[in-house]
């Protein structure tokens, strides 16, 4: 079994980005600048945004964190989005989700200028991705493609099963892996909460990507011998072993599945760091030509 080291690959990508930024600056370009809007004080969101801001500093990018209280109205948040759209120094920005219930995430996503939508969630970017046109693509599945490619995992003709059909992970992942080329050319099945006989389906998978957010859901009896396992799940569970009182748990029952598979990503240290590295890469891309 090979443990896929997302932490190391993400560090490699950040080094590559740093070199590209240095080169860009030498040629008189501007420092790329990522902004993030964080609404409320959700602990998990706070952690994710801080990691994104930290990654910017590490590669030599500018970052701005805009904090807003839970009580912000939808119109006020849309005004913030419009201001960032207009701000010429900001190359890309994200609005950290989840948002409070009284705000429509869809409205907020659609208000973002697609040219600054480094999360790749705007319908224009999603539509371009579906048609295989250059666009910002969602960070998590894009990061997984990078992991597969850097570990040279064979994908052509393979059965790939994805558990989860969200707009940010499952659905774009299915698209990317079914596309012509490498990584791709997979025969993809998307499973979800209404899927019948899930175990029979997952046991057919050469590449199995659980992205449902149920800690330890994927057990050894659901996995074919020699399968590649990419664990997207990150659920924050309470822990007495960490300073914060929390730790992240994946969707895979790691110890028992690891014995059976050919490759596996750990949680933490697998997909998560790749998501952040891809966001930073998208921000650099948004700054090209400036
Ligand atoms: P989501 O929007 O809640 O989607 C979960 C999906 O799982 C849904 O499609 C749901 O089906 C399906 N599902 C739920 N229970 C199921 C079950 N028992 N059997 C089969 N399918 C089931 O979640 P998400 O935003 O895609 O995130 C999924 C997980 O990935 C979460 O743990 C999240 O924290 C993690 N995540 C990690 C990263 C990272 O960087 N590592 C990034 C993004 C997300 P229905 O559609 O039928 O409801």
Tab-separated table of C-alpha atoms and ligand atoms in Angstrom:
chain	number	residue	atom	x	y	z
A	1	UNK	CA	0.000	0.000	0.000
A	2	UNK	CA	1.291	3.460	-0.888
A	3	UNK	CA	0.296	6.343	1.356
A	4	UNK	CA	-0.411	9.391	-0.821
A	5	UNK	CA	1.353	12.326	0.806
A	6	UNK	CA	-0.849	15.313	-0.008
A	7	UNK	CA	1.050	17.470	2.442
A	8	UNK	CA	4.312	16.955	0.536
A	9	UNK	CA	2.793	17.391	-2.927
A	10	UNK	CA	1.039	20.568	-1.750
A	11	UNK	CA	4.364	21.871	-0.397
A	12	UNK	CA	5.990	21.092	-3.783
A	13	UNK	CA	3.215	23.020	-5.547
A	14	UNK	CA	3.632	25.996	-3.217
A	15	UNK	CA	7.381	26.027	-3.998
A	16	UNK	CA	6.595	25.985	-7.722
A	17	UNK	CA	4.124	28.852	-7.261
A	18	UNK	CA	6.707	30.836	-5.306
A	19	UNK	CA	9.185	30.504	-8.187
A	20	UNK	CA	6.529	31.638	-10.682
A	21	UNK	CA	5.652	34.646	-8.535
A	22	UNK	CA	9.325	35.634	-8.229
A	23	UNK	CA	9.632	35.376	-12.007
A	24	UNK	CA	6.476	37.458	-12.495
A	25	UNK	CA	7.782	40.173	-10.176
A	26	UNK	CA	11.132	40.231	-11.987
A	27	UNK	CA	9.249	40.919	-15.186
A	28	UNK	CA	7.450	43.861	-13.575
A	29	UNK	CA	4.189	42.080	-12.763
A	30	UNK	CA	2.170	42.745	-9.615
A	31	UNK	CA	2.051	40.605	-6.484
A	32	UNK	CA	-0.986	38.302	-6.723
A	33	UNK	CA	-3.607	39.160	-4.103
A	34	UNK	CA	-6.253	36.789	-2.682
A	35	UNK	CA	-9.101	38.056	-0.508
A	36	UNK	CA	-11.476	35.997	1.600
A	37	UNK	CA	-14.758	37.021	3.178
A	38	UNK	CA	-15.494	35.172	6.401
A	39	UNK	CA	-18.978	35.572	7.844
A	40	UNK	CA	-19.602	34.670	11.487
A	41	UNK	CA	-17.365	32.748	13.848
A	42	UNK	CA	-17.692	29.103	12.854
A	43	UNK	CA	-14.570	27.378	14.191
A	44	UNK	CA	-14.044	25.098	11.180
A	45	UNK	CA	-14.445	27.950	8.659
A	46	UNK	CA	-12.049	30.072	10.682
A	47	UNK	CA	-9.437	27.275	10.557
A	48	UNK	CA	-9.817	26.755	6.790
A	49	UNK	CA	-9.601	30.474	5.997
A	50	UNK	CA	-6.548	30.902	8.203
A	51	UNK	CA	-4.814	28.019	6.414
A	52	UNK	CA	-5.569	29.691	3.066
A	53	UNK	CA	-4.205	33.036	4.258
A	54	UNK	CA	-1.094	31.331	5.669
A	55	UNK	CA	-0.461	29.576	2.347
A	56	UNK	CA	-0.577	32.971	0.581
A	57	UNK	CA	2.124	34.356	2.849
A	58	UNK	CA	4.251	31.265	2.291
A	59	UNK	CA	4.274	31.688	-1.498
A	60	UNK	CA	4.768	35.459	-1.370
A	61	UNK	CA	1.202	36.459	-2.242
A	62	UNK	CA	-0.832	39.207	-0.621
A	63	UNK	CA	-3.894	38.142	1.319
A	64	UNK	CA	-6.778	40.060	2.872
A	65	UNK	CA	-9.259	38.594	5.297
A	66	UNK	CA	-12.544	40.464	5.517
A	67	UNK	CA	-14.523	39.452	8.590
A	68	UNK	CA	-18.230	40.120	8.823
A	69	UNK	CA	-20.626	39.307	11.660
A	70	UNK	CA	-23.387	36.676	11.401
A	71	UNK	CA	-25.886	39.524	11.436
A	72	UNK	CA	-24.751	40.855	8.024
A	73	UNK	CA	-27.679	41.061	5.596
A	74	UNK	CA	-27.633	39.472	2.171
A	75	UNK	CA	-27.565	42.906	0.516
A	76	UNK	CA	-24.636	44.045	2.657
A	77	UNK	CA	-22.704	40.897	1.758
A	78	UNK	CA	-23.498	41.377	-1.933
A	79	UNK	CA	-22.134	44.942	-1.611
A	80	UNK	CA	-18.885	43.499	-0.213
A	81	UNK	CA	-18.696	41.121	-3.174
A	82	UNK	CA	-19.273	43.969	-5.641
A	83	UNK	CA	-16.559	46.025	-3.941
A	84	UNK	CA	-14.067	43.172	-4.363
A	85	UNK	CA	-15.145	42.751	-8.000
A	86	UNK	CA	-14.266	46.419	-8.550
A	87	UNK	CA	-11.037	46.442	-6.519
A	88	UNK	CA	-8.240	46.312	-9.104
A	89	UNK	CA	-5.633	45.113	-6.627
A	90	UNK	CA	-7.606	41.955	-5.759
A	91	UNK	CA	-6.937	39.215	-8.321
A	92	UNK	CA	-9.234	36.610	-6.852
A	93	UNK	CA	-11.460	36.120	-3.836
A	94	UNK	CA	-13.563	33.570	-2.047
A	95	UNK	CA	-16.566	33.760	0.204
A	96	UNK	CA	-16.086	31.033	2.794
A	97	UNK	CA	-19.098	28.727	3.106
A	98	UNK	CA	-21.309	27.816	4.887
A	99	UNK	CA	-23.066	31.181	5.127
A	100	UNK	CA	-25.777	31.976	7.678
A	101	UNK	CA	-29.196	30.566	6.727
A	102	UNK	CA	-30.678	33.988	5.849
A	103	UNK	CA	-28.164	34.440	2.997
A	104	UNK	CA	-28.477	32.633	-0.332
A	105	UNK	CA	-25.119	31.054	-1.168
A	106	UNK	CA	-26.203	30.779	-4.786
A	107	UNK	CA	-26.904	34.533	-5.033
A	108	UNK	CA	-23.519	35.311	-3.518
A	109	UNK	CA	-21.678	32.932	-5.860
A	110	UNK	CA	-23.446	34.407	-8.879
A	111	UNK	CA	-22.466	37.932	-7.799
A	112	UNK	CA	-18.739	37.120	-7.981
A	113	UNK	CA	-16.957	38.258	-11.144
A	114	UNK	CA	-16.140	34.940	-12.914
A	115	UNK	CA	-12.646	36.316	-13.677
A	116	UNK	CA	-12.017	36.549	-9.907
A	117	UNK	CA	-13.867	33.363	-8.951
A	118	UNK	CA	-10.820	31.373	-7.829
A	119	UNK	CA	-13.068	28.799	-6.093
A	120	UNK	CA	-14.497	27.960	-9.542
A	121	UNK	CA	-18.096	27.890	-8.268
A	122	UNK	CA	-19.640	30.550	-10.557
A	123	UNK	CA	-21.996	29.078	-13.207
A	124	UNK	CA	-19.837	30.607	-15.957
A	125	UNK	CA	-16.775	28.727	-14.724
A	126	UNK	CA	-18.776	25.548	-14.124
A	127	UNK	CA	-20.247	25.767	-17.633
A	128	UNK	CA	-16.821	26.297	-19.153
A	129	UNK	CA	-15.446	23.349	-17.203
A	130	UNK	CA	-18.300	21.124	-18.432
A	131	UNK	CA	-17.448	22.080	-22.005
A	132	UNK	CA	-13.727	21.527	-21.440
A	133	UNK	CA	-12.882	25.221	-21.929
A	134	UNK	CA	-10.130	26.878	-19.860
A	135	UNK	CA	-11.664	28.090	-16.566
A	136	UNK	CA	-11.212	28.202	-12.830
A	137	UNK	CA	-12.051	24.711	-11.614
A	138	UNK	CA	-13.114	23.775	-8.072
A	139	UNK	CA	-10.096	23.352	-5.835
A	140	UNK	CA	-10.822	19.972	-4.245
A	141	UNK	CA	-11.387	17.830	-7.360
A	142	UNK	CA	-8.639	19.715	-9.195
A	143	UNK	CA	-6.267	18.967	-6.325
A	144	UNK	CA	-7.243	15.294	-6.468
A	145	UNK	CA	-6.471	15.216	-10.221
A	146	UNK	CA	-3.057	16.618	-9.404
A	147	UNK	CA	-2.443	13.944	-6.747
A	148	UNK	CA	-3.440	11.179	-9.163
A	149	UNK	CA	-1.197	12.628	-11.829
A	150	UNK	CA	1.859	13.192	-9.603
A	151	UNK	CA	1.606	9.618	-8.292
A	152	UNK	CA	1.190	8.430	-11.924
A	153	UNK	CA	-1.890	6.377	-11.001
A	154	UNK	CA	-3.407	4.669	-14.051
A	155	UNK	CA	-6.927	5.950	-14.780
A	156	UNK	CA	-7.703	4.990	-18.378
A	157	UNK	CA	-10.563	2.486	-18.585
A	158	UNK	CA	-10.758	2.203	-14.791
A	159	UNK	CA	-14.009	2.003	-12.860
A	160	UNK	CA	-14.248	5.046	-10.649
A	161	UNK	CA	-16.928	5.325	-7.962
A	162	UNK	CA	-17.568	8.647	-6.259
A	163	UNK	CA	-19.786	8.801	-3.168
A	164	UNK	CA	-21.358	12.258	-3.028
A	165	UNK	CA	-22.780	14.546	-5.709
A	166	UNK	CA	-22.194	18.060	-4.360
A	167	UNK	CA	-21.399	20.931	-6.703
A	168	UNK	CA	-18.029	21.472	-5.066
A	169	UNK	CA	-16.706	17.913	-4.924
A	170	UNK	CA	-18.644	14.901	-6.257
A	171	UNK	CA	-20.144	16.302	-9.452
A	172	UNK	CA	-17.037	18.111	-10.791
A	173	UNK	CA	-14.878	15.137	-9.771
A	174	UNK	CA	-17.036	12.841	-11.896
A	175	UNK	CA	-16.746	15.193	-14.844
A	176	UNK	CA	-12.994	15.518	-14.603
A	177	UNK	CA	-12.327	11.789	-14.345
A	178	UNK	CA	-14.670	10.890	-17.180
A	179	UNK	CA	-13.051	13.396	-19.543
A	180	UNK	CA	-10.696	12.333	-22.356
A	181	UNK	CA	-7.012	12.466	-21.453
A	182	UNK	CA	-4.956	11.857	-18.367
A	183	UNK	CA	-6.002	11.766	-15.590
A	184	UNK	CA	-9.348	10.729	-17.004
A	185	UNK	CA	-10.918	8.222	-19.394
A	186	UNK	CA	-12.527	6.566	-16.368
A	187	UNK	CA	-15.946	4.948	-16.337
A	188	UNK	CA	-17.537	6.917	-13.529
A	189	UNK	CA	-20.426	6.116	-11.205
A	190	UNK	CA	-21.777	8.760	-8.830
A	191	UNK	CA	-23.454	7.436	-5.671
A	192	UNK	CA	-25.529	9.416	-3.180
A	193	UNK	CA	-27.919	8.985	-0.292
A	194	UNK	CA	-30.558	7.327	-2.500
A	195	UNK	CA	-28.182	4.798	-4.071
A	196	UNK	CA	-29.308	1.215	-3.587
A	197	UNK	CA	-26.810	-1.606	-3.038
A	198	UNK	CA	-23.979	0.851	-2.461
A	199	UNK	CA	-21.599	-1.869	-1.322
A	200	UNK	CA	-22.013	-3.838	-4.549
A	201	UNK	CA	-21.146	-0.709	-6.504
A	202	UNK	CA	-18.159	0.366	-4.412
A	203	UNK	CA	-16.716	-3.160	-4.623
A	204	UNK	CA	-16.456	-2.730	-8.392
A	205	UNK	CA	-14.321	0.406	-8.044
A	206	UNK	CA	-10.695	0.558	-9.127
A	207	UNK	CA	-10.671	4.147	-7.871
A	208	UNK	CA	-12.982	4.954	-4.965
A	209	UNK	CA	-13.603	8.524	-3.838
A	210	UNK	CA	-15.817	8.899	-0.778
A	211	UNK	CA	-16.926	12.519	-0.351
A	212	UNK	CA	-19.933	12.349	1.905
A	213	UNK	CA	-18.843	13.643	5.306
A	214	UNK	CA	-19.604	10.523	7.375
A	215	UNK	CA	-16.550	9.621	9.483
A	216	UNK	CA	-15.339	6.043	8.985
A	217	UNK	CA	-18.216	5.241	6.574
A	218	UNK	CA	-16.160	3.285	4.029
A	219	UNK	CA	-15.196	-0.041	5.568
A	220	UNK	CA	-12.957	-2.812	4.188
A	221	UNK	CA	-15.907	-4.973	3.094
A	222	UNK	CA	-16.917	-2.178	0.652
A	223	UNK	CA	-13.522	-2.112	-1.075
A	224	UNK	CA	-12.040	-4.246	-3.844
A	225	UNK	CA	-8.546	-5.643	-3.227
A	226	UNK	CA	-5.962	-3.259	-4.764
A	227	UNK	CA	-8.311	-0.267	-5.170
A	228	UNK	CA	-7.089	3.345	-5.059
A	229	UNK	CA	-8.788	5.218	-2.194
A	230	UNK	CA	-9.050	9.006	-2.179
A	231	UNK	CA	-10.693	10.139	1.062
A	232	UNK	CA	-12.269	13.576	0.684
A	233	UNK	CA	-14.254	13.533	3.926
A	234	UNK	CA	-13.163	15.896	6.660
A	235	UNK	CA	-15.449	15.897	9.644
A	236	UNK	CA	-14.389	17.771	12.739
A	237	UNK	CA	-14.761	15.468	15.718
A	238	UNK	CA	-13.988	16.247	19.344
A	239	UNK	CA	-10.687	14.943	20.600
A	240	UNK	CA	-8.862	14.867	23.902
A	241	UNK	CA	-5.542	14.454	22.087
A	242	UNK	CA	-5.309	17.885	20.444
A	243	UNK	CA	-4.873	21.372	21.886
A	244	UNK	CA	-7.893	22.668	19.985
A	245	UNK	CA	-10.119	19.870	21.305
A	246	UNK	CA	-10.915	18.803	17.717
A	247	UNK	CA	-9.421	16.633	15.019
A	248	UNK	CA	-10.371	15.847	11.427
A	249	UNK	CA	-11.725	12.424	10.542
A	250	UNK	CA	-12.116	11.092	7.014
A	251	UNK	CA	-14.898	9.051	5.443
A	252	UNK	CA	-12.678	5.952	5.374
A	253	UNK	CA	-12.130	3.457	8.186
A	254	UNK	CA	-8.434	3.954	7.523
A	255	UNK	CA	-6.726	1.066	9.328
A	256	UNK	CA	-8.854	-1.723	7.877
A	257	UNK	CA	-9.097	-0.233	4.351
A	258	UNK	CA	-5.358	0.549	4.169
A	259	UNK	CA	-4.584	-3.182	4.407
A	260	UNK	CA	-6.602	-3.886	1.281
A	261	UNK	CA	-5.878	-1.050	-1.126
A	262	UNK	CA	-3.004	-0.060	-3.435
A	263	UNK	CA	-3.004	3.688	-2.672
A	264	UNK	CA	-4.747	5.681	0.043
A	265	UNK	CA	-4.878	9.308	1.192
A	266	UNK	CA	-4.719	10.014	4.921
A	267	UNK	CA	-6.922	12.517	6.763
A	268	UNK	CA	-5.476	14.946	7.589
A	269	UNK	CA	-2.584	15.315	5.142
A	270	UNK	CA	-4.208	13.976	1.965
A	271	UNK	CA	-6.762	15.939	-0.042
A	272	UNK	CA	-7.054	18.935	2.325
A	273	UNK	CA	-3.625	20.506	1.665
A	274	UNK	CA	-4.169	19.999	-2.075
A	275	UNK	CA	-7.404	22.003	-1.946
A	276	UNK	CA	-5.536	24.966	-0.501
A	277	UNK	CA	-2.586	24.653	-2.897
A	278	UNK	CA	-5.005	24.613	-5.846
A	279	UNK	CA	-6.791	27.727	-4.617
A	280	UNK	CA	-3.442	29.518	-4.451
A	281	UNK	CA	-2.596	28.249	-7.942
A	282	UNK	CA	-5.935	29.581	-9.228
A	283	UNK	CA	-5.144	32.981	-7.682
A	284	UNK	CA	-1.785	33.095	-9.453
A	285	UNK	CA	-3.599	32.240	-12.696
A	286	UNK	CA	-6.107	35.060	-12.054
A	287	UNK	CA	-3.202	37.494	-11.737
A	288	UNK	CA	-1.502	36.586	-15.031
A	289	UNK	CA	-1.067	39.516	-17.350
A	290	UNK	CA	-1.227	42.051	-14.480
B	1	LIG	P1	-22.373	17.687	0.924
B	1	LIG	O1	-22.720	18.845	0.081
B	1	LIG	O2	-23.030	17.503	2.256
B	1	LIG	O3	-22.626	16.369	0.055
B	1	LIG	C1	-22.562	15.102	0.627
B	1	LIG	C2	-22.961	14.093	-0.427
B	1	LIG	O4	-22.868	12.806	0.173
B	1	LIG	C3	-24.398	14.254	-0.926
B	1	LIG	O5	-24.423	14.096	-2.317
B	1	LIG	C4	-25.152	13.146	-0.221
B	1	LIG	O6	-26.229	12.606	-0.989
B	1	LIG	C5	-24.070	12.095	-0.077
B	1	LIG	N1	-24.351	11.212	1.060
B	1	LIG	C6	-24.629	11.565	2.329
B	1	LIG	N2	-24.842	10.460	3.074
B	1	LIG	C7	-24.709	9.406	2.261
B	1	LIG	C8	-24.809	8.005	2.444
B	1	LIG	N3	-25.092	7.475	3.627
B	1	LIG	N4	-24.596	7.201	1.378
B	1	LIG	C9	-24.282	7.723	0.182
B	1	LIG	N5	-24.177	9.047	-0.072
B	1	LIG	C10	-24.385	9.875	0.968
B	1	LIG	O7	-20.827	17.619	1.239
B	1	LIG	P2	-19.557	18.179	0.409
B	1	LIG	O8	-19.490	19.643	0.559
B	1	LIG	O9	-19.473	17.559	-0.928
B	1	LIG	O10	-18.402	17.567	1.324
B	1	LIG	C11	-18.278	16.170	1.526
B	1	LIG	C12	-17.175	15.898	2.536
B	1	LIG	O11	-15.958	16.366	1.984
B	1	LIG	C13	-17.325	16.648	3.869
B	1	LIG	O12	-16.761	15.873	4.895
B	1	LIG	C14	-16.489	17.886	3.669
B	1	LIG	O13	-16.008	18.439	4.888
B	1	LIG	C15	-15.364	17.305	2.855
B	1	LIG	N6	-14.629	18.290	2.050
B	1	LIG	C16	-13.291	18.236	2.148
B	1	LIG	C17	-12.536	19.092	1.409
B	1	LIG	C18	-11.054	19.009	1.529
B	1	LIG	O14	-10.374	19.923	1.117
B	1	LIG	N7	-10.513	17.914	2.052
B	1	LIG	C19	-13.143	20.026	0.566
B	1	LIG	C20	-14.522	20.028	0.449
B	1	LIG	C21	-15.262	19.132	1.195
B	1	LIG	P3	-27.531	13.469	-1.392
B	1	LIG	O15	-27.088	14.344	-2.519
B	1	LIG	O16	-28.498	12.449	-1.794
B	1	LIG	O17	-27.913	14.243	-0.170
